[in-house]
Tab-separated table of C-alpha atoms and ligand atoms in Angstrom:
chain	number	residue	atom	x	y	z
A	2	MET	CA	-90.764	94.734	-27.649
A	3	ALA	CA	-89.649	91.125	-27.150
A	4	GLU	CA	-92.395	88.783	-26.575
A	5	PRO	CA	-92.071	84.883	-25.710
A	6	PRO	CA	-91.503	82.367	-28.285
A	7	THR	CA	-94.513	80.551	-29.519
A	8	LEU	CA	-95.267	76.996	-31.512
A	9	ARG	CA	-95.508	77.317	-35.304
A	10	MET	CA	-98.866	76.340	-35.722
A	11	PRO	CA	-102.351	77.750	-36.332
A	12	LYS	CA	-103.954	79.239	-33.204
A	13	ALA	CA	-107.326	77.027	-33.632
A	14	LEU	CA	-104.777	74.170	-33.565
A	15	GLN	CA	-102.991	75.439	-30.429
A	16	ALA	CA	-106.169	75.721	-28.856
A	17	LEU	CA	-107.245	72.347	-29.632
A	18	GLY	CA	-104.020	70.658	-28.700
A	19	PHE	CA	-104.112	72.584	-25.372
A	20	LEU	CA	-107.601	71.263	-24.678
A	21	ALA	CA	-107.003	67.535	-25.381
A	22	ARG	CA	-103.179	67.079	-24.888
A	23	GLU	CA	-102.239	69.793	-22.620
A	24	LEU	CA	-99.486	68.138	-20.646
A	25	PRO	CA	-97.531	66.263	-24.038
A	26	MET	CA	-98.126	69.371	-25.721
A	27	THR	CA	-96.588	71.901	-23.255
A	28	ALA	CA	-93.494	69.536	-22.534
A	29	HIS	CA	-93.273	69.375	-26.170
A	30	ALA	CA	-92.956	73.471	-26.237
A	31	GLN	CA	-90.484	73.604	-23.292
A	32	ARG	CA	-88.264	71.291	-25.215
A	33	LYS	CA	-88.524	73.260	-28.344
A	34	LEU	CA	-88.744	76.908	-27.140
A	35	GLY	CA	-87.472	76.907	-23.445
A	36	ASP	CA	-88.669	77.550	-20.053
A	37	VAL	CA	-90.964	80.471	-21.223
A	38	PHE	CA	-93.359	80.559	-24.064
A	39	SER	CA	-96.753	81.306	-24.860
A	40	ILE	CA	-99.767	79.413	-26.109
A	41	SER	CA	-102.879	80.772	-27.808
A	42	VAL	CA	-106.184	79.415	-26.944
A	43	SER	CA	-108.649	81.137	-29.400
A	44	GLY	CA	-110.603	84.375	-28.361
A	45	LEU	CA	-108.195	84.632	-25.092
A	46	PRO	CA	-104.963	86.708	-24.653
A	47	PRO	CA	-102.145	84.507	-24.994
A	48	LEU	CA	-100.694	82.583	-22.025
A	49	VAL	CA	-97.414	82.533	-21.280
A	50	ILE	CA	-96.194	79.431	-19.462
A	51	VAL	CA	-93.060	79.684	-17.049
A	52	ALA	CA	-90.902	76.818	-16.178
A	53	ASP	CA	-87.700	78.134	-14.662
A	54	PRO	CA	-87.284	78.650	-11.265
A	55	ALA	CA	-85.721	81.883	-11.352
A	56	LEU	CA	-88.536	83.360	-13.217
A	57	VAL	CA	-90.803	81.345	-11.194
A	58	LYS	CA	-89.297	83.385	-8.267
A	59	GLU	CA	-89.771	86.830	-10.392
A	60	VAL	CA	-93.616	85.923	-10.928
A	61	PHE	CA	-94.209	85.157	-7.431
A	62	THR	CA	-92.492	87.901	-5.388
A	63	SER	CA	-93.781	90.841	-8.211
A	64	ASP	CA	-95.811	93.340	-7.140
A	65	ALA	CA	-99.301	92.034	-6.661
A	66	SER	CA	-100.773	95.033	-8.145
A	67	ASP	CA	-99.108	94.244	-11.367
A	68	LEU	CA	-100.038	90.418	-11.334
A	69	ARG	CA	-103.399	89.665	-10.317
A	70	ALA	CA	-104.629	85.886	-9.452
A	71	GLY	CA	-108.279	86.781	-8.200
A	72	GLU	CA	-109.347	88.457	-11.445
A	73	GLY	CA	-108.381	85.216	-13.361
A	74	ASN	CA	-110.523	83.293	-10.919
A	75	ALA	CA	-113.777	85.232	-11.476
A	76	VAL	CA	-115.558	82.477	-13.414
A	77	LEU	CA	-116.089	80.957	-9.534
A	78	LEU	CA	-118.088	83.810	-8.473
A	79	PRO	CA	-121.259	81.797	-8.611
A	80	LEU	CA	-119.902	79.017	-6.098
A	81	VAL	CA	-117.456	80.998	-3.976
A	82	GLY	CA	-119.423	84.256	-3.582
A	83	ALA	CA	-117.791	87.588	-3.905
A	84	SER	CA	-115.838	87.608	-0.643
A	85	SER	CA	-113.717	84.635	-1.497
A	86	VAL	CA	-109.886	85.020	-0.924
A	87	LEU	CA	-109.726	83.227	-4.389
A	88	LEU	CA	-111.440	86.212	-6.019
A	89	LEU	CA	-109.994	89.395	-4.292
A	90	ASP	CA	-106.871	91.003	-5.348
A	91	GLN	CA	-104.553	93.229	-3.528
A	92	ALA	CA	-105.692	95.103	-0.177
A	93	ALA	CA	-109.153	93.202	0.297
A	94	HIS	CA	-107.171	89.914	-0.721
A	95	MET	CA	-104.464	90.525	1.885
A	96	ARG	CA	-107.142	91.170	4.766
A	97	GLN	CA	-108.888	87.932	4.088
A	98	ARG	CA	-105.549	86.144	3.937
A	99	LYS	CA	-104.615	87.945	7.043
A	100	LEU	CA	-107.952	86.383	8.838
A	101	MET	CA	-107.425	82.965	7.622
A	102	LEU	CA	-103.758	82.130	7.727
A	103	PRO	CA	-103.758	81.832	11.544
A	104	PRO	CA	-106.500	79.230	11.879
A	105	LEU	CA	-104.698	77.060	9.017
A	106	HIS	CA	-101.197	77.690	10.396
A	107	GLY	CA	-98.512	75.094	10.967
A	108	ASP	CA	-98.634	73.315	14.362
A	109	ARG	CA	-102.212	73.937	15.203
A	110	MET	CA	-103.059	71.292	12.656
A	111	ARG	CA	-101.798	68.713	15.308
A	112	ILE	CA	-105.031	69.269	17.245
A	113	TYR	CA	-107.086	67.672	14.396
A	114	GLY	CA	-104.924	64.342	14.461
A	115	GLU	CA	-107.566	62.420	16.400
A	116	VAL	CA	-110.417	63.329	14.310
A	117	MET	CA	-108.279	62.667	10.977
A	118	ARG	CA	-107.334	59.182	12.363
A	119	GLU	CA	-110.838	58.385	13.979
A	120	ILE	CA	-112.373	59.338	10.341
A	121	THR	CA	-109.773	57.098	8.592
A	122	ASP	CA	-110.122	54.202	10.860
A	123	ASP	CA	-114.023	54.293	10.169
A	124	GLU	CA	-113.290	54.214	6.330
A	125	ILE	CA	-110.713	51.610	6.385
A	126	ASP	CA	-113.299	49.376	8.246
A	127	SER	CA	-115.736	49.706	5.625
A	128	TRP	CA	-112.970	48.436	2.965
A	129	PRO	CA	-113.799	44.930	1.630
A	130	LEU	CA	-110.779	42.620	1.705
A	131	ASN	CA	-109.287	40.813	-1.367
A	132	GLN	CA	-111.343	42.870	-3.814
A	133	PRO	CA	-110.548	45.935	-5.883
A	134	PHE	CA	-112.109	49.237	-5.166
A	135	SER	CA	-111.307	52.966	-5.892
A	136	MET	CA	-108.935	54.491	-3.420
A	137	HIS	CA	-109.662	58.077	-4.726
A	138	GLN	CA	-113.353	57.309	-3.734
A	139	SER	CA	-112.370	56.550	-0.579
A	140	THR	CA	-109.920	59.613	-0.045
A	141	GLN	CA	-112.468	61.612	-1.053
A	142	ALA	CA	-115.085	60.231	1.562
A	143	ILE	CA	-112.198	60.858	4.308
A	144	THR	CA	-111.158	64.430	2.932
A	145	LEU	CA	-114.718	65.942	2.878
A	146	ARG	CA	-115.553	64.378	6.394
A	147	VAL	CA	-112.385	65.818	7.764
A	148	ILE	CA	-113.148	69.195	6.264
A	149	LEU	CA	-116.616	69.228	7.482
A	150	ARG	CA	-115.596	68.275	11.040
A	151	THR	CA	-112.043	70.230	11.633
A	152	VAL	CA	-113.260	73.197	9.187
A	153	PHE	CA	-116.761	73.536	9.205
A	154	GLY	CA	-116.815	72.093	12.958
A	155	ILE	CA	-120.064	70.191	12.093
A	156	GLU	CA	-120.926	67.477	15.145
A	157	ASP	CA	-124.682	67.216	14.468
A	158	GLY	CA	-125.241	63.561	12.616
A	159	ALA	CA	-128.068	64.775	10.567
A	160	GLN	CA	-126.139	67.851	9.576
A	161	MET	CA	-123.386	66.285	8.500
A	162	ALA	CA	-125.208	63.720	6.542
A	163	ASP	CA	-127.193	66.434	4.709
A	164	LEU	CA	-123.725	68.313	4.126
A	165	GLU	CA	-122.071	64.998	2.929
A	166	ARG	CA	-125.054	64.528	0.357
A	167	LEU	CA	-125.325	68.331	-0.730
A	168	LEU	CA	-121.555	69.768	-0.738
A	169	PRO	CA	-120.296	67.044	-3.606
A	170	LYS	CA	-123.491	68.039	-5.440
A	171	LEU	CA	-122.937	71.740	-5.172
A	172	VAL	CA	-119.147	71.705	-6.305
A	173	ASP	CA	-119.840	69.193	-9.097
A	174	LEU	CA	-122.650	71.165	-10.656
A	175	GLY	CA	-120.585	74.343	-9.785
A	176	GLN	CA	-117.587	72.818	-11.856
A	177	TRP	CA	-119.605	72.798	-14.864
A	178	VAL	CA	-121.653	75.928	-14.786
A	179	THR	CA	-118.640	78.017	-13.930
A	180	MET	CA	-116.554	76.467	-16.652
A	181	ILE	CA	-119.536	76.969	-19.272
A	182	PRO	CA	-121.114	80.055	-18.376
A	183	ALA	CA	-123.778	79.297	-21.093
A	184	LEU	CA	-125.306	76.721	-18.645
A	185	GLN	CA	-126.161	79.681	-16.416
A	186	ARG	CA	-129.858	80.099	-17.370
A	187	GLY	CA	-132.978	78.686	-16.961
A	188	GLY	CA	-133.863	77.628	-13.459
A	189	GLY	CA	-136.033	74.655	-14.162
A	190	ARG	CA	-136.028	71.551	-11.973
A	191	ALA	CA	-133.794	69.653	-14.686
A	192	SER	CA	-131.324	71.953	-15.771
A	193	PRO	CA	-127.947	72.209	-14.499
A	194	TRP	CA	-127.986	76.078	-13.580
A	195	GLY	CA	-131.688	75.104	-11.544
A	196	ARG	CA	-129.838	72.296	-9.796
A	197	PHE	CA	-126.875	74.081	-8.861
A	198	LEU	CA	-128.986	76.966	-7.449
A	199	ARG	CA	-131.154	74.830	-5.506
A	200	ALA	CA	-128.365	72.842	-3.834
A	201	ARG	CA	-126.461	76.457	-3.330
A	202	GLU	CA	-129.820	77.589	-1.495
A	203	GLN	CA	-129.826	74.249	0.808
A	204	VAL	CA	-126.210	74.344	1.547
A	205	ASP	CA	-126.441	78.323	2.361
A	206	ALA	CA	-129.445	77.553	4.962
A	207	ILE	CA	-127.215	74.871	6.790
A	208	LEU	CA	-124.310	77.322	6.792
A	209	PHE	CA	-126.051	80.358	7.580
A	210	ASP	CA	-128.122	78.601	10.444
A	211	GLU	CA	-124.760	77.241	11.981
A	212	ILE	CA	-123.060	80.336	12.001
A	213	GLY	CA	-126.089	82.267	13.617
A	214	ARG	CA	-126.333	79.253	16.484
A	215	ARG	CA	-122.568	79.691	17.204
A	216	ARG	CA	-122.761	83.567	17.326
A	217	LEU	CA	-125.587	83.117	19.881
A	218	ASP	CA	-123.493	81.017	21.886
A	219	SER	CA	-120.223	83.015	22.014
A	220	GLU	CA	-118.582	81.741	24.940
A	221	ALA	CA	-118.955	78.268	23.719
A	222	THR	CA	-118.029	79.118	20.422
A	223	ALA	CA	-114.588	80.813	22.026
A	224	GLU	CA	-113.935	77.775	23.291
A	225	ARG	CA	-114.005	75.424	20.021
A	226	SER	CA	-111.159	74.700	17.863
A	227	ASP	CA	-112.543	74.304	14.529
A	228	VAL	CA	-111.505	76.677	11.783
A	229	LEU	CA	-114.963	78.338	11.371
A	230	SER	CA	-114.964	78.867	15.166
A	231	LEU	CA	-111.718	80.583	15.328
A	232	LEU	CA	-112.475	82.781	12.070
A	233	MET	CA	-115.545	83.905	13.937
A	234	GLN	CA	-113.376	85.287	16.623
A	235	ALA	CA	-110.638	86.865	14.439
A	236	ARG	CA	-110.594	90.375	13.943
A	237	ASP	CA	-108.854	92.486	10.931
A	238	GLU	CA	-106.872	95.444	11.172
A	239	ASP	CA	-109.481	97.790	12.127
A	240	GLY	CA	-110.969	95.487	14.792
A	241	GLU	CA	-113.501	94.393	12.632
A	242	PRO	CA	-114.972	90.682	12.466
A	243	MET	CA	-115.962	88.674	9.208
A	244	THR	CA	-119.598	88.813	8.261
A	245	ASP	CA	-121.922	86.051	7.937
A	246	LEU	CA	-121.486	86.449	3.876
A	247	GLU	CA	-117.627	86.330	4.337
A	248	LEU	CA	-117.588	83.241	6.331
A	249	ARG	CA	-119.898	81.558	4.242
A	250	ASP	CA	-117.997	82.404	1.203
A	251	GLU	CA	-114.467	81.341	2.955
A	252	LEU	CA	-116.061	78.007	4.194
A	253	VAL	CA	-117.029	77.160	0.636
A	254	THR	CA	-113.702	78.387	-0.895
A	255	MET	CA	-111.844	75.942	1.483
A	256	LEU	CA	-114.032	73.260	0.812
A	257	VAL	CA	-113.864	74.076	-3.182
A	258	ALA	CA	-109.749	74.775	-2.845
A	259	GLY	CA	-109.169	71.726	-0.202
A	260	HIS	CA	-111.279	68.587	-0.539
A	261	GLU	CA	-110.806	67.380	-4.005
A	262	THR	CA	-106.957	68.540	-4.068
A	263	THR	CA	-106.081	66.446	-1.060
A	264	ALA	CA	-108.323	63.551	-1.951
A	265	THR	CA	-106.916	63.283	-5.230
A	266	THR	CA	-103.050	63.844	-3.755
A	267	LEU	CA	-103.723	61.035	-1.658
A	268	ALA	CA	-105.074	58.714	-4.173
A	269	TRP	CA	-101.937	59.410	-6.393
A	270	THR	CA	-99.721	58.697	-3.254
A	271	PHE	CA	-101.396	54.927	-3.182
A	272	GLU	CA	-101.098	54.646	-7.131
A	273	ARG	CA	-97.393	55.531	-6.944
A	274	LEU	CA	-96.405	53.810	-3.696
A	275	LEU	CA	-98.038	50.415	-4.486
A	276	ARG	CA	-95.918	50.293	-7.583
A	277	HIS	CA	-93.040	50.583	-5.644
A	278	PRO	CA	-92.625	47.653	-3.299
A	279	LYS	CA	-89.302	48.677	-1.471
A	280	ALA	CA	-90.848	52.076	-0.782
A	281	LEU	CA	-93.991	50.358	0.551
A	282	GLU	CA	-91.813	48.477	2.959
A	283	ARG	CA	-89.542	50.713	4.088
A	284	LEU	CA	-92.536	53.025	5.128
A	285	GLN	CA	-94.454	49.825	6.546
A	286	ALA	CA	-91.478	49.548	8.705
A	287	GLU	CA	-91.093	52.791	9.817
A	288	VAL	CA	-94.666	53.474	10.449
A	289	THR	CA	-95.085	50.391	12.574
A	290	LEU	CA	-92.075	51.038	14.409
A	291	GLY	CA	-94.491	54.093	15.448
A	292	GLU	CA	-91.429	56.728	14.805
A	293	GLU	CA	-91.642	60.002	13.487
A	294	SER	CA	-91.018	59.160	10.083
A	295	SER	CA	-89.242	61.698	7.674
A	296	TYR	CA	-89.980	59.106	4.955
A	297	LEU	CA	-93.834	59.360	5.002
A	298	ASP	CA	-93.077	63.112	4.627
A	299	ALA	CA	-90.916	62.678	1.519
A	300	VAL	CA	-93.184	59.962	-0.029
A	301	ILE	CA	-95.826	63.160	-0.262
A	302	LYS	CA	-93.287	65.671	-1.331
A	303	GLU	CA	-92.195	63.216	-4.214
A	304	THR	CA	-95.810	62.534	-5.246
A	305	LEU	CA	-96.953	66.288	-5.186
A	306	ARG	CA	-93.779	66.823	-7.572
A	307	VAL	CA	-94.441	64.377	-10.333
A	308	ARG	CA	-98.116	64.381	-9.809
A	309	PRO	CA	-99.170	67.907	-8.934
A	310	VAL	CA	-103.061	67.851	-8.971
A	311	LEU	CA	-103.375	71.474	-10.565
A	312	ASN	CA	-101.144	72.312	-13.336
A	313	TYR	CA	-100.964	76.221	-13.134
A	314	ALA	CA	-100.657	78.847	-10.908
A	315	MET	CA	-102.314	81.548	-12.859
A	316	ARG	CA	-101.653	85.659	-12.603
A	317	ARG	CA	-103.271	88.103	-14.999
A	318	LEU	CA	-101.346	91.171	-15.738
A	319	ALA	CA	-102.855	94.421	-14.628
A	320	SER	CA	-100.158	96.491	-16.211
A	321	PRO	CA	-97.168	95.699	-18.742
A	322	THR	CA	-94.817	93.921	-16.819
A	323	ARG	CA	-91.129	92.459	-17.768
A	324	VAL	CA	-90.654	88.895	-17.044
A	325	GLY	CA	-87.284	87.531	-17.602
A	326	ALA	CA	-86.186	88.837	-21.188
A	327	TYR	CA	-89.808	89.475	-22.335
A	328	ASP	CA	-92.339	92.311	-22.396
A	329	LEU	CA	-95.831	91.017	-21.624
A	330	PRO	CA	-98.707	93.615	-22.209
A	331	ALA	CA	-101.380	94.289	-19.818
A	332	GLY	CA	-104.200	91.292	-20.058
A	333	TRP	CA	-101.988	88.619	-20.870
A	334	GLN	CA	-101.939	85.774	-18.434
A	335	ILE	CA	-98.710	84.078	-16.596
A	336	ALA	CA	-99.422	80.392	-16.039
A	337	VAL	CA	-96.533	79.275	-13.748
A	338	SER	CA	-96.446	75.438	-14.596
A	339	LEU	CA	-96.360	73.495	-11.611
A	340	VAL	CA	-95.537	70.138	-13.721
A	341	LEU	CA	-92.873	71.617	-15.843
A	342	VAL	CA	-91.175	72.775	-12.696
A	343	GLY	CA	-91.511	69.469	-10.924
A	344	LEU	CA	-90.107	67.476	-14.323
A	345	ARG	CA	-86.639	69.640	-14.619
A	346	GLU	CA	-83.898	67.388	-15.277
A	347	ASP	CA	-81.345	69.811	-13.313
A	348	LEU	CA	-83.410	69.942	-10.475
A	349	TYR	CA	-84.679	66.340	-10.245
A	350	PRO	CA	-82.103	63.792	-12.539
A	351	GLU	CA	-84.458	61.057	-14.300
A	352	PRO	CA	-87.500	63.253	-13.155
A	353	LEU	CA	-90.187	60.783	-13.966
A	354	ALA	CA	-88.753	57.977	-11.656
A	355	TRP	CA	-90.623	58.277	-8.381
A	356	ARG	CA	-88.138	58.596	-5.512
A	357	PRO	CA	-88.917	59.847	-2.246
A	358	GLU	CA	-85.396	59.636	-1.430
A	359	ARG	CA	-84.831	62.655	-3.205
A	360	PHE	CA	-86.612	64.679	-0.435
A	361	LEU	CA	-85.168	62.736	2.668
A	362	ASN	CA	-83.647	64.995	5.294
A	363	ARG	CA	-83.778	68.127	2.392
A	364	THR	CA	-85.959	70.862	2.289
A	365	PRO	CA	-87.323	71.113	-1.203
A	366	GLU	CA	-86.025	74.240	-3.083
A	367	THR	CA	-88.671	77.163	-2.425
A	368	TYR	CA	-88.988	77.798	-6.299
A	369	GLY	CA	-88.171	74.346	-7.941
A	370	TRP	CA	-90.799	72.586	-5.643
A	371	ILE	CA	-94.137	74.493	-5.855
A	372	PRO	CA	-97.267	72.199	-6.265
A	373	PHE	CA	-98.796	74.719	-3.614
A	374	GLY	CA	-97.927	77.685	-5.816
A	375	GLY	CA	-96.184	80.764	-4.055
A	376	GLY	CA	-95.758	84.355	-2.935
A	377	VAL	CA	-98.764	86.260	-1.653
A	378	ARG	CA	-101.047	83.389	-3.286
A	379	ARG	CA	-99.427	80.299	-1.869
A	380	CYS	CA	-101.992	77.805	-1.076
A	381	LEU	CA	-103.602	78.812	2.737
A	382	GLY	CA	-104.312	75.199	3.252
A	383	ALA	CA	-100.495	73.745	2.629
A	384	SER	CA	-99.971	72.805	6.224
A	385	PHE	CA	-103.457	71.453	6.555
A	386	ALA	CA	-103.154	69.429	3.613
A	387	GLN	CA	-99.546	67.992	4.531
A	388	TYR	CA	-100.557	66.896	7.817
A	389	GLU	CA	-103.985	65.442	6.773
A	390	MET	CA	-102.360	63.556	4.153
A	391	THR	CA	-99.381	62.236	6.667
A	392	THR	CA	-101.951	61.330	9.286
A	393	VAL	CA	-104.235	59.624	6.746
A	394	LEU	CA	-101.371	57.616	4.870
A	395	ARG	CA	-99.506	56.472	8.108
A	396	ARG	CA	-103.005	55.294	9.618
A	397	ILE	CA	-103.809	53.373	6.282
A	398	VAL	CA	-100.198	51.831	6.068
A	399	GLU	CA	-100.095	51.115	9.724
A	400	ARG	CA	-103.554	49.004	9.411
A	401	CYS	CA	-104.143	47.566	6.017
A	402	ASP	CA	-101.656	45.418	3.657
A	403	LEU	CA	-102.501	46.864	0.386
A	404	ARG	CA	-101.310	46.244	-3.217
A	405	ALA	CA	-102.494	47.627	-6.798
A	406	ALA	CA	-105.182	46.004	-8.408
A	407	GLU	CA	-103.274	45.804	-11.650
A	408	PRO	CA	-99.393	46.226	-12.080
A	409	ALA	CA	-99.638	48.711	-14.681
A	410	SER	CA	-99.321	52.473	-13.823
A	411	GLU	CA	-102.536	54.647	-14.018
A	412	MET	CA	-102.707	57.412	-16.454
A	413	ARG	CA	-103.737	61.202	-15.799
A	414	LYS	CA	-107.121	61.643	-16.595
A	415	ARG	CA	-108.422	65.663	-16.637
A	416	ARG	CA	-111.106	66.402	-14.289
A	417	ALA	CA	-112.262	69.743	-14.636
A	418	ILE	CA	-108.858	71.825	-13.492
A	419	THR	CA	-107.588	68.953	-11.605
A	420	PHE	CA	-105.300	65.588	-13.022
A	421	VAL	CA	-106.991	62.524	-11.410
A	422	PRO	CA	-105.698	58.798	-11.673
A	423	ALA	CA	-107.597	57.628	-14.844
A	424	ARG	CA	-108.984	54.381	-12.971
A	425	GLY	CA	-109.752	55.982	-9.572
A	426	ALA	CA	-106.359	54.428	-7.737
A	427	GLN	CA	-107.735	50.649	-7.970
A	428	VAL	CA	-106.204	49.108	-5.004
A	429	ILE	CA	-106.806	45.631	-3.188
A	430	VAL	CA	-106.681	45.237	0.866
A	431	GLU	CA	-105.239	41.827	1.661
A	432	GLN	CA	-105.110	42.095	5.133
A	433	ARG	CA	-106.398	44.433	7.786
A	434	ARG	CA	-105.259	44.775	11.480
A	435	ALA	CA	-107.419	45.951	14.155
A	436	ALA	CA	-107.845	49.571	14.948
A	437	ALA	CA	-106.600	49.326	18.372
A	438	ALA	CA	-103.241	47.169	17.401
A	439	ASN	CA	-100.560	49.134	16.408
A	440	THR	CA	-102.117	52.301	17.418
A	441	VAL	CA	-99.440	55.307	17.436
A	442	THR	CA	-100.848	58.499	19.054
A	443	ALA	CA	-98.165	60.551	17.528
B	23	HEM	C1	-102.931	68.642	-1.588
B	23	HEM	C2	-103.685	69.658	-1.275
B	23	HEM	C3	-103.675	71.119	-2.044
B	23	HEM	C4	-103.014	71.527	-2.980
B	23	HEM	C5	-102.054	70.613	-3.924
B	23	HEM	C6	-103.414	72.824	-3.077
B	23	HEM	C7	-102.942	73.758	-4.096
B	23	HEM	C8	-102.771	75.032	-4.268
B	23	HEM	C9	-102.533	75.656	-5.383
B	23	HEM	C10	-101.626	75.215	-6.756
B	23	HEM	C11	-102.977	77.052	-5.118
B	23	HEM	C12	-102.657	78.580	-5.920
B	23	HEM	C13	-101.388	79.225	-5.504
B	23	HEM	C14	-100.808	80.100	-6.287
B	23	HEM	O1	-101.680	80.625	-6.844
B	23	HEM	O2	-99.754	80.733	-6.164
B	23	HEM	C15	-103.960	77.230	-3.738
B	23	HEM	C16	-104.675	78.132	-3.413
B	23	HEM	C17	-105.329	78.059	-2.353
B	23	HEM	N1	-105.545	76.845	-1.699
B	23	HEM	FE1	-104.781	75.242	-1.751
B	23	HEM	N2	-103.953	73.119	-2.286
B	23	HEM	C18	-104.418	72.123	-1.327
B	23	HEM	C19	-105.243	72.138	-0.570
B	23	HEM	C20	-105.975	72.982	0.066
B	23	HEM	C21	-106.512	73.153	1.659
B	23	HEM	C22	-106.701	71.843	2.329
B	23	HEM	C23	-107.075	74.143	1.651
B	23	HEM	C24	-107.942	74.950	2.808
B	23	HEM	C25	-108.373	74.092	3.918
B	23	HEM	C26	-107.000	75.156	0.457
B	23	HEM	C27	-106.958	76.463	0.301
B	23	HEM	C28	-106.576	77.393	-0.401
B	23	HEM	C29	-106.867	78.821	-0.787
B	23	HEM	C30	-107.753	79.575	0.254
B	23	HEM	C31	-106.329	79.158	-1.698
B	23	HEM	C32	-106.347	80.807	-2.599
B	23	HEM	C33	-104.875	81.525	-1.956
B	23	HEM	C34	-104.964	82.821	-2.166
B	23	HEM	O3	-105.546	83.123	-3.037
B	23	HEM	O4	-104.051	83.533	-1.536
B	23	HEM	N3	-105.768	74.193	-0.092
B	23	HEM	N4	-103.812	75.882	-3.344
C-alpha cells in the first residue's frame, strides 16, 4: 500500500516544527516531497497535506460518507453545541445546510448593504486623525455589529450592548477551553471553564429569550429580513421547523465561523492595499466615481489568495480511501492546504506578489482559489462575507485617506486557528470626508 512521503525527522521534531513554524515547514515539505505529503503530530493519526488542484477536486467531491469534516470539529462542541452544522456529517449535516443556505445566499445580501454602510460610518467617525490605530480592532467591531444586526436581527440597544460585551468573551474563552480540553474542569469564578460556562449561560439566556419573543409574534417575524427570522420560517424536507436549540447552535456557529474570519480578511486587505500605492490610487478613483468596481472585488480575492485566514479544510477518513496515487487508512486526516494552493507558481506567477489584476474580469479556478474551502462543506457564509467585505472596504476608501503606520509589511501571527497581521494592521487616517459627501447607494 503506497503511503504519502513524509519528512525524514523524528516525530517529536515534526510536531514541534508544525506547531511553531507551520507555514515555512509545510512550504519546505512541499518543495521536497511534492503536492501530497504527510506530517505526524505526536499522538494523532498522520495528517495528509494536499496542495494540488486536481487532488483538491478529488477530496472536495469525494463521497461525504468517506470523508468527514464534522467529526474533526468535535472539540468545538461546548461552544457551538451538538446541532451545529460544523459538527454534523452526512444526512444530518445536509439537513442543516439546506436550511441555512437560502438565507445566506448570493443576491439576498444586498438588502444588508445599508446597515453595513451605517455601521462602517459609525466606526469611521470614531477614528483619530493622524494617529496610528489597529484596523483589525476596528474591523472586529464592525463585523460583530454587522452579524448582530443582520444575522441575529438584534435591534434593541441594551441587548446589542450586552451581546457586544459577552460574545467576544464567549468566543475567546471558548477557543482556549476547546483547544485545551484539560481546562474543562472546575467551575469556580476564576477558572477559564467557570468563566466560559457563565458567559455561555448569559449569551444563551439572551438568545433563547429573543427566539421566544419572535415565536410569539410570528406575523412580525415573517416580515423581518434578518437571517434568524428566515431560519425560523424555514422547513426541512419533512416540513419540520428548526428547534430553539438548533437555532441557538447555528447562531453561535455563524458567529464563530463568520466574525473573526471576515474581520481578519478585511484587516489583511488594508495591510496589503496600503503598501501598494498604485492599487490604492486606482481603487480610490473607481469608488469615487461611484461605479461598480471589479477592482474592489479583485483586491479582496487577491488578499484571500495570499492571506487566507484559515490554513486548512480538514476531512477525517471514515473508511480507507485512495487520494491520487496513495491509499490512506481510515482514521487519517486530510488537510487541504488553502495557503499552499494559493501560492502555486503554475497558477499564480510570482505567487508572493500581491496583484489584484490577476483577478480582474477573471473568475478564479474552482479548485485553484479555495479560501472558502469546497464541496459539500464549502463556507456557507462566502457570499455574505464577500458582500460585507466589498461594502466595508468601499466605504472606508470612499471616506478616508489612509496610509500604513509603518512601511514594513506585517508578519503573520497565529491566533488559535487563524493567521492575523502581527501588529494588528496599524494604519493612519490623514483625512476623513463627511459621511454625506460621495455617498454612493450601490
Ligand atoms: C472571509 C470570511 C470567511 C472565510 C475566509 C471563511 C472560510 C471558511 C472555510 C475555509 C470553511 C471550511 C470549508 C471546508 O471545510 O471546505 C468555512 C466553513 C463555514 N463557514 Fe466560513 N468563512 C468566512 C466567513 C463566514 C461567514 C460570514 C459565515 C456565516 C455568516 C460563515 C459560515 C460558515 C459555516 C456555517 C461553515 C461550515 C460549513 C459546513 O460545514 O457545511 N463563514 N468557512
